[in-house]
Amino acid sequence: MIAMLHVEIRKLNGSLALLLAILAPALPGFLAALSLISTDRAPQWGSIFTGFVLPIWSFFLLPMVVAAFTTLVGQIEYRARGWDHLLALPIARWRLFLAKAIVVLAVSAMMTMLVLLFTWVGALIGGAISGYTPLGTLPWAKLGRTVSLLLAGTTMLIVIQLWAALRFASFVMPLVVGIGGTLVAMAVAMTRTDQAGWFPWVLPLKILTAPDPAHYAMLGGIGGLILLIVMIGDLSRHDFR
């Protein structure tokens, strides 16, 4: 399994998928810098992360970036008929798809970590330009808990996107899934309904706004693991020709 993980990571080297995974998390940091440059008072560090950046990232940017990232990962194999070589190897199919899923989940977690880093850098730069450096200390405990819940809660969303990207040769289907899911989440947010808390694209919003977000994170995590097993079983039987 270690060797297969290494191979999957090497496939990302020099790819558009890796470029997206590095550059996309910089956008919240850029927005944080712009916010500090245009402000007329110094904000608290906590409000920058938990009140501004994480909601934007988890509710809108993360689902869209994951949709694009998984699509690019899937296209790596579909270009030049890569599945023909990969599935001809004397390796159990389920191990191949599990390795892909582990790498995608790990990169998705890395992107959220990069968001925190770029936000910190962007806020410092913006504060230095405007003269309003953020006040207080970084809320490490709150950030750690929130990010941990987000990583668990977005598992189901990521698995669905990866499933669509690997199942269909066309890049259109996973993008439609991602855009459609995000639009539904936006509709839920605007109507403020409580009837769609189970929807994978709504879970990040619930994790950030609900009084008790732990069960939403558990729903996304456990649901994601169940879907991962189903996905691996389906793809192992799928004819990629």
XYZ file of N, CA and C in Angstrom:
723
model
N 0.822 -1.208 0.000
C 0.000 0.000 0.000
C 0.859 1.262 0.000
N 1.978 1.231 0.732
C 2.865 2.393 0.770
C 3.382 2.710 -0.630
N 3.738 1.664 -1.374
C 4.245 1.871 -2.730
C 3.170 2.481 -3.624
N 1.933 2.027 -3.476
C 0.853 2.568 -4.300
C 0.560 4.025 -3.938
N 0.634 4.346 -2.663
C 0.457 5.742 -2.259
C 1.551 6.618 -2.855
N 2.768 6.092 -2.862
C 3.885 6.841 -3.442
C 3.657 7.075 -4.933
N 3.144 6.064 -5.619
C 2.869 6.203 -7.052
C 1.796 7.259 -7.299
N 0.741 7.232 -6.490
C -0.336 8.212 -6.664
C 0.163 9.632 -6.407
N 1.030 9.783 -5.435
C 1.589 11.108 -5.155
C 2.470 11.570 -6.311
N 3.247 10.648 -6.872
C 4.111 11.001 -8.001
C 3.293 11.414 -9.219
N 2.116 10.831 -9.385
C 1.263 11.211 -10.514
C 0.842 12.677 -10.421
N 0.750 13.177 -9.196
C 0.338 14.567 -9.016
C 1.454 15.554 -9.326
N 2.697 15.095 -9.273
C 3.825 15.994 -9.512
C 3.739 16.614 -10.907
N 3.761 17.926 -10.944
C 3.715 18.629 -12.215
C 2.346 18.681 -12.860
N 1.314 18.194 -12.169
C -0.031 18.174 -12.747
C -0.795 19.437 -12.377
N -1.863 19.691 -13.125
C -2.735 20.817 -12.802
C -3.437 20.602 -11.467
N -3.665 19.336 -11.113
C -4.321 19.044 -9.841
C -3.484 19.545 -8.672
N -2.186 19.294 -8.710
C -1.314 19.754 -7.630
C -1.216 21.275 -7.620
N -1.140 21.876 -8.802
C -1.087 23.338 -8.882
C -2.341 23.955 -8.266
N -3.489 23.368 -8.570
C -4.744 23.850 -7.992
C -4.737 23.705 -6.476
N -4.243 22.565 -5.984
C -4.239 22.305 -4.546
C -3.349 23.282 -3.790
N -2.354 23.838 -4.455
C -1.448 24.782 -3.799
C -1.952 26.215 -3.922
N -2.474 26.567 -5.093
C -2.862 27.957 -5.334
C -4.240 28.306 -4.774
N -5.188 27.381 -4.853
C -6.550 27.693 -4.406
C -6.614 28.113 -2.936
N -5.883 27.456 -2.025
C -5.940 27.898 -0.625
C -5.374 29.295 -0.391
N -4.651 29.834 -1.373
C -4.114 31.186 -1.205
C -5.193 32.250 -1.361
N -6.316 31.902 -1.995
C -7.366 32.894 -2.222
C -7.942 33.448 -0.918
N -8.266 32.613 0.081
C -8.735 33.189 1.349
C -7.701 34.106 1.997
N -6.416 33.772 1.862
C -5.382 34.646 2.393
C -5.358 35.983 1.679
N -5.574 35.949 0.367
C -5.644 37.186 -0.411
C -6.837 38.031 0.028
N -7.975 37.374 0.260
C -9.157 38.095 0.730
C -8.933 38.683 2.121
N -8.230 37.939 2.968
C -7.925 38.457 4.307
C -7.036 39.691 4.212
N -6.060 39.655 3.307
C -5.183 40.815 3.124
C -5.973 42.023 2.639
N -6.853 41.819 1.665
C -7.675 42.925 1.169
C -8.566 43.488 2.269
N -9.105 42.589 3.088
C -9.966 43.036 4.181
C -9.200 43.909 5.168
N -7.977 43.514 5.490
C -7.164 44.300 6.429
C -6.734 45.626 5.817
N -6.461 45.623 4.527
C -6.035 46.859 3.866
C -7.160 47.895 3.858
N -8.391 47.424 3.698
C -9.522 48.346 3.572
C -10.210 48.656 4.896
N -9.764 48.063 5.994
C -10.435 48.273 7.271
C -10.021 49.598 7.903
N -10.857 50.078 8.824
C -10.526 51.307 9.543
C -10.283 51.048 11.026
N -10.199 49.748 11.378
C -9.862 49.389 12.756
C -9.260 47.986 12.756
N -8.504 47.698 13.784
C -7.813 46.412 13.862
C -8.775 45.316 14.325
N -8.923 44.251 13.561
C -9.806 43.153 13.969
C -9.086 42.183 14.906
N -9.846 41.308 15.497
C -9.283 40.241 16.310
C -8.869 39.074 15.406
N -7.818 38.378 15.806
C -7.380 37.216 15.036
C -8.507 36.187 14.922
N -9.229 35.995 16.006
C -10.292 34.997 15.988
C -11.367 35.302 14.968
N -11.734 36.582 14.835
C -12.783 36.949 13.881
C -12.318 36.753 12.443
N -11.026 36.930 12.193
C -10.506 36.737 10.835
C -10.659 35.281 10.411
N -10.299 34.371 11.310
C -10.327 32.952 10.957
C -11.733 32.360 11.040
N -12.356 32.470 12.210
C -13.634 31.779 12.420
C -14.835 32.551 11.900
N -14.709 33.862 11.770
C -15.841 34.652 11.314
C -15.791 35.051 9.860
N -14.632 34.887 9.224
C -14.490 35.349 7.844
C -13.943 34.265 6.917
N -12.743 33.793 7.191
C -12.060 32.903 6.245
C -12.656 31.499 6.222
N -12.799 30.871 7.382
C -13.297 29.496 7.398
C -14.708 29.365 6.823
N -15.638 30.287 7.104
C -16.949 30.175 6.449
C -16.862 30.250 4.925
N -16.058 31.181 4.410
C -15.917 31.294 2.951
C -15.305 30.029 2.371
N -14.263 29.530 3.023
C -13.567 28.353 2.512
C -14.439 27.101 2.577
N -15.005 26.823 3.720
C -15.710 25.555 3.907
C -17.045 25.507 3.180
N -17.712 26.648 3.081
C -19.055 26.647 2.506
C -19.049 26.769 0.988
N -18.101 27.503 0.434
C -18.117 27.745 -1.012
C -16.840 27.284 -1.712
N -15.699 27.782 -1.258
C -14.466 27.503 -1.987
C -14.061 26.036 -1.911
N -14.114 25.432 -0.726
C -13.693 24.036 -0.592
C -14.496 23.094 -1.483
N -15.839 23.148 -1.489
C -16.574 22.249 -2.388
C -16.217 22.441 -3.857
N -16.043 23.688 -4.279
C -15.716 23.934 -5.679
C -14.298 23.480 -6.009
N -13.372 23.716 -5.094
C -11.989 23.291 -5.324
C -11.890 21.770 -5.327
N -12.601 21.109 -4.419
C -12.598 19.643 -4.390
C -13.181 19.080 -5.683
N -14.240 19.704 -6.187
C -14.827 19.253 -7.452
C -13.807 19.346 -8.582
N -13.103 20.464 -8.652
C -12.101 20.638 -9.706
C -10.910 19.705 -9.494
N -10.474 19.567 -8.248
C -9.305 18.731 -7.956
C -9.568 17.265 -8.282
N -10.695 16.728 -7.819
C -10.998 15.326 -8.099
C -11.204 15.090 -9.593
N -11.773 16.068 -10.272
C -11.932 15.945 -11.725
C -10.574 15.822 -12.404
N -9.634 16.653 -12.005
C -8.289 16.595 -12.587
C -7.587 15.291 -12.234
N -7.807 14.795 -11.021
C -7.218 13.510 -10.629
C -7.773 12.386 -11.498
N -9.077 12.398 -11.729
C -9.674 11.374 -12.574
C -9.186 11.442 -14.004
N -9.001 12.649 -14.506
C -8.566 12.808 -15.892
C -7.128 12.354 -16.104
N -6.339 12.284 -15.039
C -4.973 11.762 -15.167
C -5.006 10.340 -15.718
N -5.971 9.533 -15.246
C -6.071 8.148 -15.700
C -6.799 8.032 -17.036
N -7.773 8.899 -17.260
C -8.544 8.789 -18.499
C -7.773 9.308 -19.705
N -6.841 10.230 -19.469
C -6.011 10.681 -20.586
C -5.068 9.559 -21.002
N -4.901 9.373 -22.283
C -3.972 8.373 -22.838
C -4.286 6.962 -22.339
N -5.558 6.713 -21.979
C -6.014 5.374 -21.580
C -5.153 4.796 -20.458
N -4.948 5.592 -19.435
C -4.134 5.144 -18.307
C -4.738 3.987 -17.538
N -6.073 3.856 -17.586
C -6.715 2.754 -16.873
C -6.276 1.400 -17.428
N -6.026 1.324 -18.738
C -5.648 0.046 -19.343
C -4.384 -0.508 -18.697
N -3.410 0.356 -18.496
C -2.157 -0.086 -17.869
C -2.343 -0.338 -16.380
N -3.038 0.570 -15.717
C -3.167 0.477 -14.262
C -3.914 -0.783 -13.836
N -5.022 -1.070 -14.505
C -5.845 -2.211 -14.109
C -5.288 -3.539 -14.607
N -4.272 -3.489 -15.473
C -3.627 -4.722 -15.924
C -2.548 -5.192 -14.950
N -2.207 -4.358 -13.988
C -1.186 -4.730 -13.010
C -1.705 -5.835 -12.091
N -0.816 -6.702 -11.612
C -1.245 -7.803 -10.726
C -1.492 -7.320 -9.291
N -2.387 -6.356 -9.176
C -2.720 -5.770 -7.878
C -4.239 -5.748 -7.756
N -4.733 -6.076 -6.583
C -6.180 -6.056 -6.365
C -6.725 -4.657 -6.649
N -7.816 -4.609 -7.376
C -8.373 -3.312 -7.769
C -8.727 -2.449 -6.563
N -9.249 -3.079 -5.525
C -9.690 -2.286 -4.380
C -8.532 -1.541 -3.748
N -7.335 -2.106 -3.824
C -6.168 -1.436 -3.258
C -5.808 -0.188 -4.072
N -5.981 -0.266 -5.378
C -5.691 0.888 -6.233
C -6.625 2.052 -5.920
N -7.906 1.748 -5.797
C -8.876 2.813 -5.546
C -8.775 3.341 -4.114
N -8.427 2.472 -3.184
C -8.227 2.935 -1.811
C -7.043 3.891 -1.742
N -5.973 3.577 -2.465
C -4.803 4.457 -2.478
C -5.162 5.827 -3.045
N -5.939 5.841 -4.116
C -6.365 7.123 -4.693
C -7.191 7.919 -3.688
N -8.098 7.239 -2.998
C -8.958 7.927 -2.037
C -8.142 8.501 -0.882
N -7.180 7.750 -0.395
C -6.352 8.231 0.715
C -5.582 9.480 0.305
N -5.013 9.460 -0.895
C -4.242 10.617 -1.364
C -5.149 11.833 -1.537
N -6.329 11.635 -2.117
C -7.250 12.758 -2.324
C -7.703 13.340 -0.987
N -8.030 12.486 -0.033
C -8.444 12.971 1.286
C -7.300 13.704 1.986
N -6.083 13.181 1.839
C -4.928 13.822 2.468
C -4.648 15.186 1.843
N -4.730 15.270 0.523
C -4.494 16.556 -0.146
C -5.587 17.558 0.224
N -6.819 17.091 0.343
C -7.911 17.983 0.746
C -7.669 18.540 2.141
N -7.190 17.693 3.045
C -6.852 18.167 4.389
C -5.688 19.155 4.336
N -4.712 18.870 3.479
C -3.571 19.776 3.329
C -4.025 21.144 2.839
N -5.006 21.174 1.945
C -5.491 22.453 1.430
C -6.090 23.301 2.550
N -6.830 22.668 3.451
C -7.393 23.420 4.575
C -6.286 23.945 5.485
N -5.244 23.153 5.687
C -4.110 23.625 6.482
C -3.422 24.814 5.806
N -3.304 24.740 4.484
C -2.694 25.851 3.748
C -3.546 27.113 3.839
N -4.854 26.944 3.897
C -5.735 28.108 4.060
C -5.385 28.856 5.340
N -5.177 28.118 6.417
C -4.818 28.755 7.687
C -3.483 29.482 7.573
N -2.517 28.844 6.919
C -1.203 29.463 6.765
C -1.280 30.721 5.909
N -1.931 30.620 4.755
C -2.023 31.772 3.855
C -2.837 32.906 4.485
N -3.838 32.549 5.277
C -4.627 33.586 5.947
C -3.776 34.342 6.959
N -2.980 33.611 7.708
C -2.088 34.246 8.687
C -1.117 35.198 7.990
N -0.514 34.723 6.899
C 0.431 35.564 6.155
C -0.291 36.758 5.539
N -1.448 36.509 4.928
C -2.190 37.593 4.297
C -2.639 38.646 5.292
N -3.073 38.213 6.475
C -3.511 39.164 7.495
C -2.338 40.006 7.996
N -1.184 39.383 8.135
C -0.003 40.141 8.564
C 0.393 41.180 7.515
N 0.358 40.775 6.253
C 0.717 41.711 5.181
C -0.302 42.845 5.101
N -1.589 42.493 5.128
C -2.625 43.516 5.069
C -2.562 44.460 6.258
N -2.310 43.900 7.444
C -2.196 44.741 8.629
C -0.993 45.661 8.576
N 0.109 45.167 8.004
C 1.305 46.003 7.885
C 1.076 47.161 6.918
N 0.307 46.908 5.861
C 0.045 47.960 4.875
C -0.907 49.015 5.441
N -1.968 48.560 6.119
C -2.974 49.502 6.624
C -2.608 50.101 7.975
N -1.713 49.430 8.683
C -1.374 49.884 10.023
C -2.281 49.326 11.099
N -3.202 48.443 10.715
C -4.128 47.836 11.675
C -3.817 46.342 11.793
N -2.759 46.034 12.500
C -2.376 44.640 12.706
C -3.412 43.944 13.584
N -3.806 42.722 13.248
C -4.807 42.015 14.060
C -4.417 41.942 15.530
N -5.427 42.038 16.381
C -5.207 42.062 17.822
C -5.424 40.681 18.433
N -4.927 40.534 19.648
C -5.135 39.296 20.384
C -4.191 38.194 19.937
N -4.518 36.993 20.343
C -3.718 35.825 19.987
C -4.542 34.896 19.104
N -3.851 34.070 18.376
C -4.542 33.100 17.536
C -5.282 32.086 18.414
N -6.553 31.860 18.152
C -7.340 30.913 18.968
C -7.051 29.469 18.564
N -5.881 28.985 18.951
C -5.439 27.672 18.488
C -6.415 26.562 18.853
N -6.908 26.578 20.091
C -7.801 25.501 20.535
C -9.092 25.484 19.720
N -9.692 26.644 19.543
C -10.938 26.723 18.779
C -10.703 26.381 17.317
N -9.600 26.887 16.759
C -9.279 26.581 15.365
C -9.046 25.090 15.172
N -8.302 24.497 16.096
C -8.012 23.073 15.986
C -9.269 22.226 16.022
N -10.178 22.559 16.930
C -11.428 21.798 17.021
C -12.283 21.995 15.773
N -12.407 23.244 15.331
C -13.238 23.519 14.159
C -12.691 22.840 12.915
N -11.384 22.937 12.711
C -10.775 22.322 11.531
C -10.897 20.804 11.594
N -10.720 20.220 12.769
C -10.860 18.766 12.911
C -12.272 18.319 12.545
N -13.265 19.062 13.015
C -14.651 18.730 12.682
C -14.916 18.906 11.191
N -14.336 19.945 10.600
C -14.516 20.168 9.161
C -13.895 19.039 8.342
N -12.707 18.616 8.733
C -12.047 17.540 7.996
C -12.876 16.258 8.043
N -13.451 15.987 9.202
C -14.304 14.800 9.314
C -15.606 14.988 8.544
N -16.211 16.159 8.686
C -17.519 16.394 8.092
C -17.525 16.472 6.583
N -16.401 16.814 5.978
C -16.346 16.921 4.515
C -15.930 15.616 3.840
N -15.722 14.560 4.617
C -15.298 13.283 4.032
C -16.316 12.760 3.026
N -17.589 12.828 3.375
C -18.621 12.306 2.480
C -18.660 13.093 1.179
N -18.550 14.400 1.265
C -18.535 15.248 0.070
C -17.369 14.876 -0.845
N -16.192 14.701 -0.258
C -14.995 14.403 -1.049
C -15.109 13.039 -1.721
N -15.628 12.053 -0.993
C -15.775 10.709 -1.567
C -16.759 10.726 -2.734
N -17.861 11.445 -2.586
C -18.833 11.537 -3.684
C -18.187 12.157 -4.915
N -17.422 13.222 -4.706
C -16.767 13.876 -5.841
C -15.736 12.959 -6.501
N -14.975 12.246 -5.693
C -13.986 11.329 -6.254
C -14.664 10.192 -7.005
N -15.742 9.692 -6.465
C -16.498 8.617 -7.113
C -16.960 9.057 -8.500
N -17.542 10.240 -8.583
C -18.010 10.748 -9.874
C -16.849 10.963 -10.837
N -15.715 11.439 -10.321
C -14.565 11.725 -11.184
C -13.940 10.453 -11.742
N -13.931 9.377 -10.947
C -13.339 8.121 -11.402
C -14.334 7.271 -12.184
N -15.598 7.433 -11.906
C -16.629 6.587 -12.534
C -16.925 7.005 -13.967
N -16.826 8.309 -14.237
C -17.207 8.819 -15.553
C -15.988 9.384 -16.272
N -15.869 9.034 -17.552
C -14.725 9.499 -18.336
C -14.801 10.991 -18.618
N -16.000 11.515 -18.746
C -16.167 12.934 -19.030
C -15.926 13.761 -17.769
N -15.259 14.892 -17.938
C -15.014 15.777 -16.799
C -16.269 16.554 -16.405
N -17.293 16.490 -17.242
C -18.499 17.279 -16.999
C -19.250 16.779 -15.768
N -19.375 15.454 -15.630
C -20.201 14.899 -14.561
C -19.733 15.311 -13.161
N -18.450 15.133 -12.795
C -18.049 15.556 -11.447
C -18.189 17.052 -11.222
N -17.997 17.847 -12.268
C -18.183 19.291 -12.113
C -19.649 19.635 -11.884
N -20.537 18.948 -12.595
C -21.973 19.170 -12.397
C -22.373 18.780 -10.973
N -21.827 17.673 -10.488
C -22.118 17.238 -9.117
C -21.671 18.304 -8.117
N -20.458 18.818 -8.305
C -19.937 19.819 -7.384
C -20.707 21.124 -7.429
N -20.997 21.598 -8.628
C -21.738 22.857 -8.768
C -23.161 22.696 -8.236
N -23.790 21.576 -8.580
C -25.150 21.335 -8.102
C -25.221 21.251 -6.590
N -24.274 20.536 -5.988
C -24.260 20.424 -4.533
C -24.050 21.762 -3.857
N -23.169 22.578 -4.419
C -22.909 23.902 -3.844
C -24.128 24.806 -3.966
N -24.824 24.734 -5.095
C -26.031 25.548 -5.274
C -27.123 25.142 -4.289
N -27.257 23.843 -4.058
C -28.242 23.383 -3.074
C -27.880 23.906 -1.685
N -26.591 23.850 -1.346
C -26.151 24.350 -0.041
C -26.427 25.842 0.096
N -26.214 26.597 -0.980
C -26.497 28.030 -0.940
C -27.991 28.285 -0.753
N -28.823 27.474 -1.408
C -30.269 27.623 -1.246
C -30.689 27.319 0.184
N -30.081 26.294 0.769
C -30.380 25.949 2.161
C -29.975 27.087 3.090
N -28.818 27.684 2.822
C -28.353 28.790 3.662
C -29.277 29.997 3.552
N -29.745 30.279 2.342
C -30.601 31.453 2.151
C -31.988 31.255 2.756
N -32.509 30.038 2.663
C -33.842 29.773 3.222
C -33.793 29.439 4.707
N -32.582 29.140 5.212
C -32.383 28.827 6.630
C -33.238 27.650 7.098
N -33.409 26.688 6.217
C -34.165 25.502 6.585
C -33.294 24.536 7.379
N -33.933 23.768 8.248
C -33.228 22.757 9.033
C -33.490 21.349 8.507
N -34.100 21.263 7.336
C -34.507 19.967 6.808
C -33.429 19.284 5.972
N -32.311 19.968 5.716
C -31.283 19.394 4.836
C -29.933 19.304 5.532
N -29.952 19.147 6.854
C -28.695 19.073 7.586
C -27.857 17.860 7.245
N -28.467 16.850 6.629
C -27.755 15.626 6.266
C -27.028 15.753 4.934
N -27.372 16.772 4.137
C -26.826 16.894 2.782
C -25.326 17.171 2.865
N -24.490 16.408 2.141
C -23.030 16.539 2.290
C -22.499 17.952 2.113
N -23.080 18.721 1.194
C -22.585 20.073 0.942
C -23.078 21.072 1.992
N -24.053 20.673 2.788
C -24.573 21.535 3.854
C -23.831 21.291 5.165
N -23.242 20.127 5.317
C -22.578 19.770 6.571
C -21.511 20.779 7.003
N -20.661 21.298 6.094
C -19.677 22.301 6.548
C -20.331 23.527 7.173
N -21.438 23.973 6.587
C -22.154 25.123 7.147
C -22.684 24.801 8.536
N -23.238 23.605 8.703
C -23.767 23.208 10.002
C -22.656 23.100 11.042
N -21.507 22.611 10.623
C -20.385 22.469 11.553
C -19.930 23.828 12.070
N -20.023 24.842 11.231
C -19.576 26.176 11.633
C -20.634 26.958 12.399
N -21.903 26.623 12.218
C -22.959 27.458 12.795
C -23.796 26.768 13.869
N -23.830 25.448 13.883
C -24.695 24.750 14.838
C -24.126 24.827 16.251
N -24.989 24.883 17.266
C -24.502 24.896 18.656
C -23.714 23.640 19.011
N -24.132 22.505 18.456
C -23.436 21.241 18.709
C -23.045 20.624 17.368
N -21.878 20.996 16.835
C -21.510 20.551 15.484
C -20.938 19.140 15.417
N -20.690 18.516 16.568
C -19.989 17.229 16.556
C -20.766 16.160 15.799
N -22.099 16.128 15.964
C -22.840 15.053 15.302
C -22.908 15.262 13.793
N -22.792 16.516 13.325
C -22.711 16.752 11.883
C -21.374 16.251 11.335
N -20.319 16.450 12.119
C -19.013 15.938 11.714
C -19.012 14.412 11.694
N -19.664 13.805 12.682
C -19.759 12.342 12.714
C -20.557 11.824 11.528
N -21.626 12.531 11.181
C -22.435 12.125 10.030
C -21.604 12.148 8.757
N -20.846 13.230 8.566
C -20.011 13.321 7.374
C -18.888 12.304 7.368
N -18.297 12.061 8.541
C -17.192 11.114 8.619
C -17.633 9.675 8.437
N -18.649 9.268 9.192
C -19.133 7.889 9.093
C -19.776 7.642 7.729
N -20.573 8.613 7.279
C -21.177 8.478 5.953
C -20.128 8.397 4.862
N -19.056 9.168 5.028
C -17.981 9.125 4.044
C -17.284 7.777 4.001
N -17.058 7.182 5.166
C -16.411 5.867 5.203
C -17.299 4.797 4.575
N -18.600 4.879 4.837
C -19.527 3.914 4.234
C -19.543 4.075 2.715
N -19.623 5.322 2.256
C -19.622 5.568 0.812
C -18.294 5.162 0.179
N -17.208 5.306 0.921
C -15.902 4.899 0.398
C -15.880 3.402 0.116
N -16.440 2.621 1.027
C -16.500 1.169 0.826
C -17.365 0.835 -0.388
N -18.518 1.513 -0.488
C -19.405 1.274 -1.634
C -18.727 1.701 -2.931
N -18.035 2.838 -2.904
C -17.342 3.336 -4.093
C -16.285 2.348 -4.565
N -15.488 1.849 -3.638
C -14.430 0.904 -4.008
C -15.031 -0.365 -4.601
N -16.126 -0.844 -4.007
C -16.786 -2.023 -4.554
C -17.327 -1.787 -5.950
N -17.919 -0.628 -6.169
C -18.477 -0.310 -7.488
C -17.376 -0.157 -8.531
N -16.338 0.596 -8.205
C -15.269 0.828 -9.175
C -14.479 -0.446 -9.461
N -14.396 -1.339 -8.482
C -13.663 -2.592 -8.692
C -14.350 -3.475 -9.725
N -15.661 -3.302 -9.873
C -16.411 -4.097 -10.855
C -16.655 -3.349 -12.159
N -16.309 -2.076 -12.183
C -16.622 -1.248 -13.348
C -15.670 -1.530 -14.508
N -16.219 -1.519 -15.715
C -15.415 -1.691 -16.924
C -14.997 -0.307 -17.417
N -13.714 -0.003 -17.345
C -13.216 1.323 -17.700
C -12.867 1.453 -19.180
N -13.142 0.438 -19.959
C -12.840 0.527 -21.387
C -13.912 1.308 -22.119
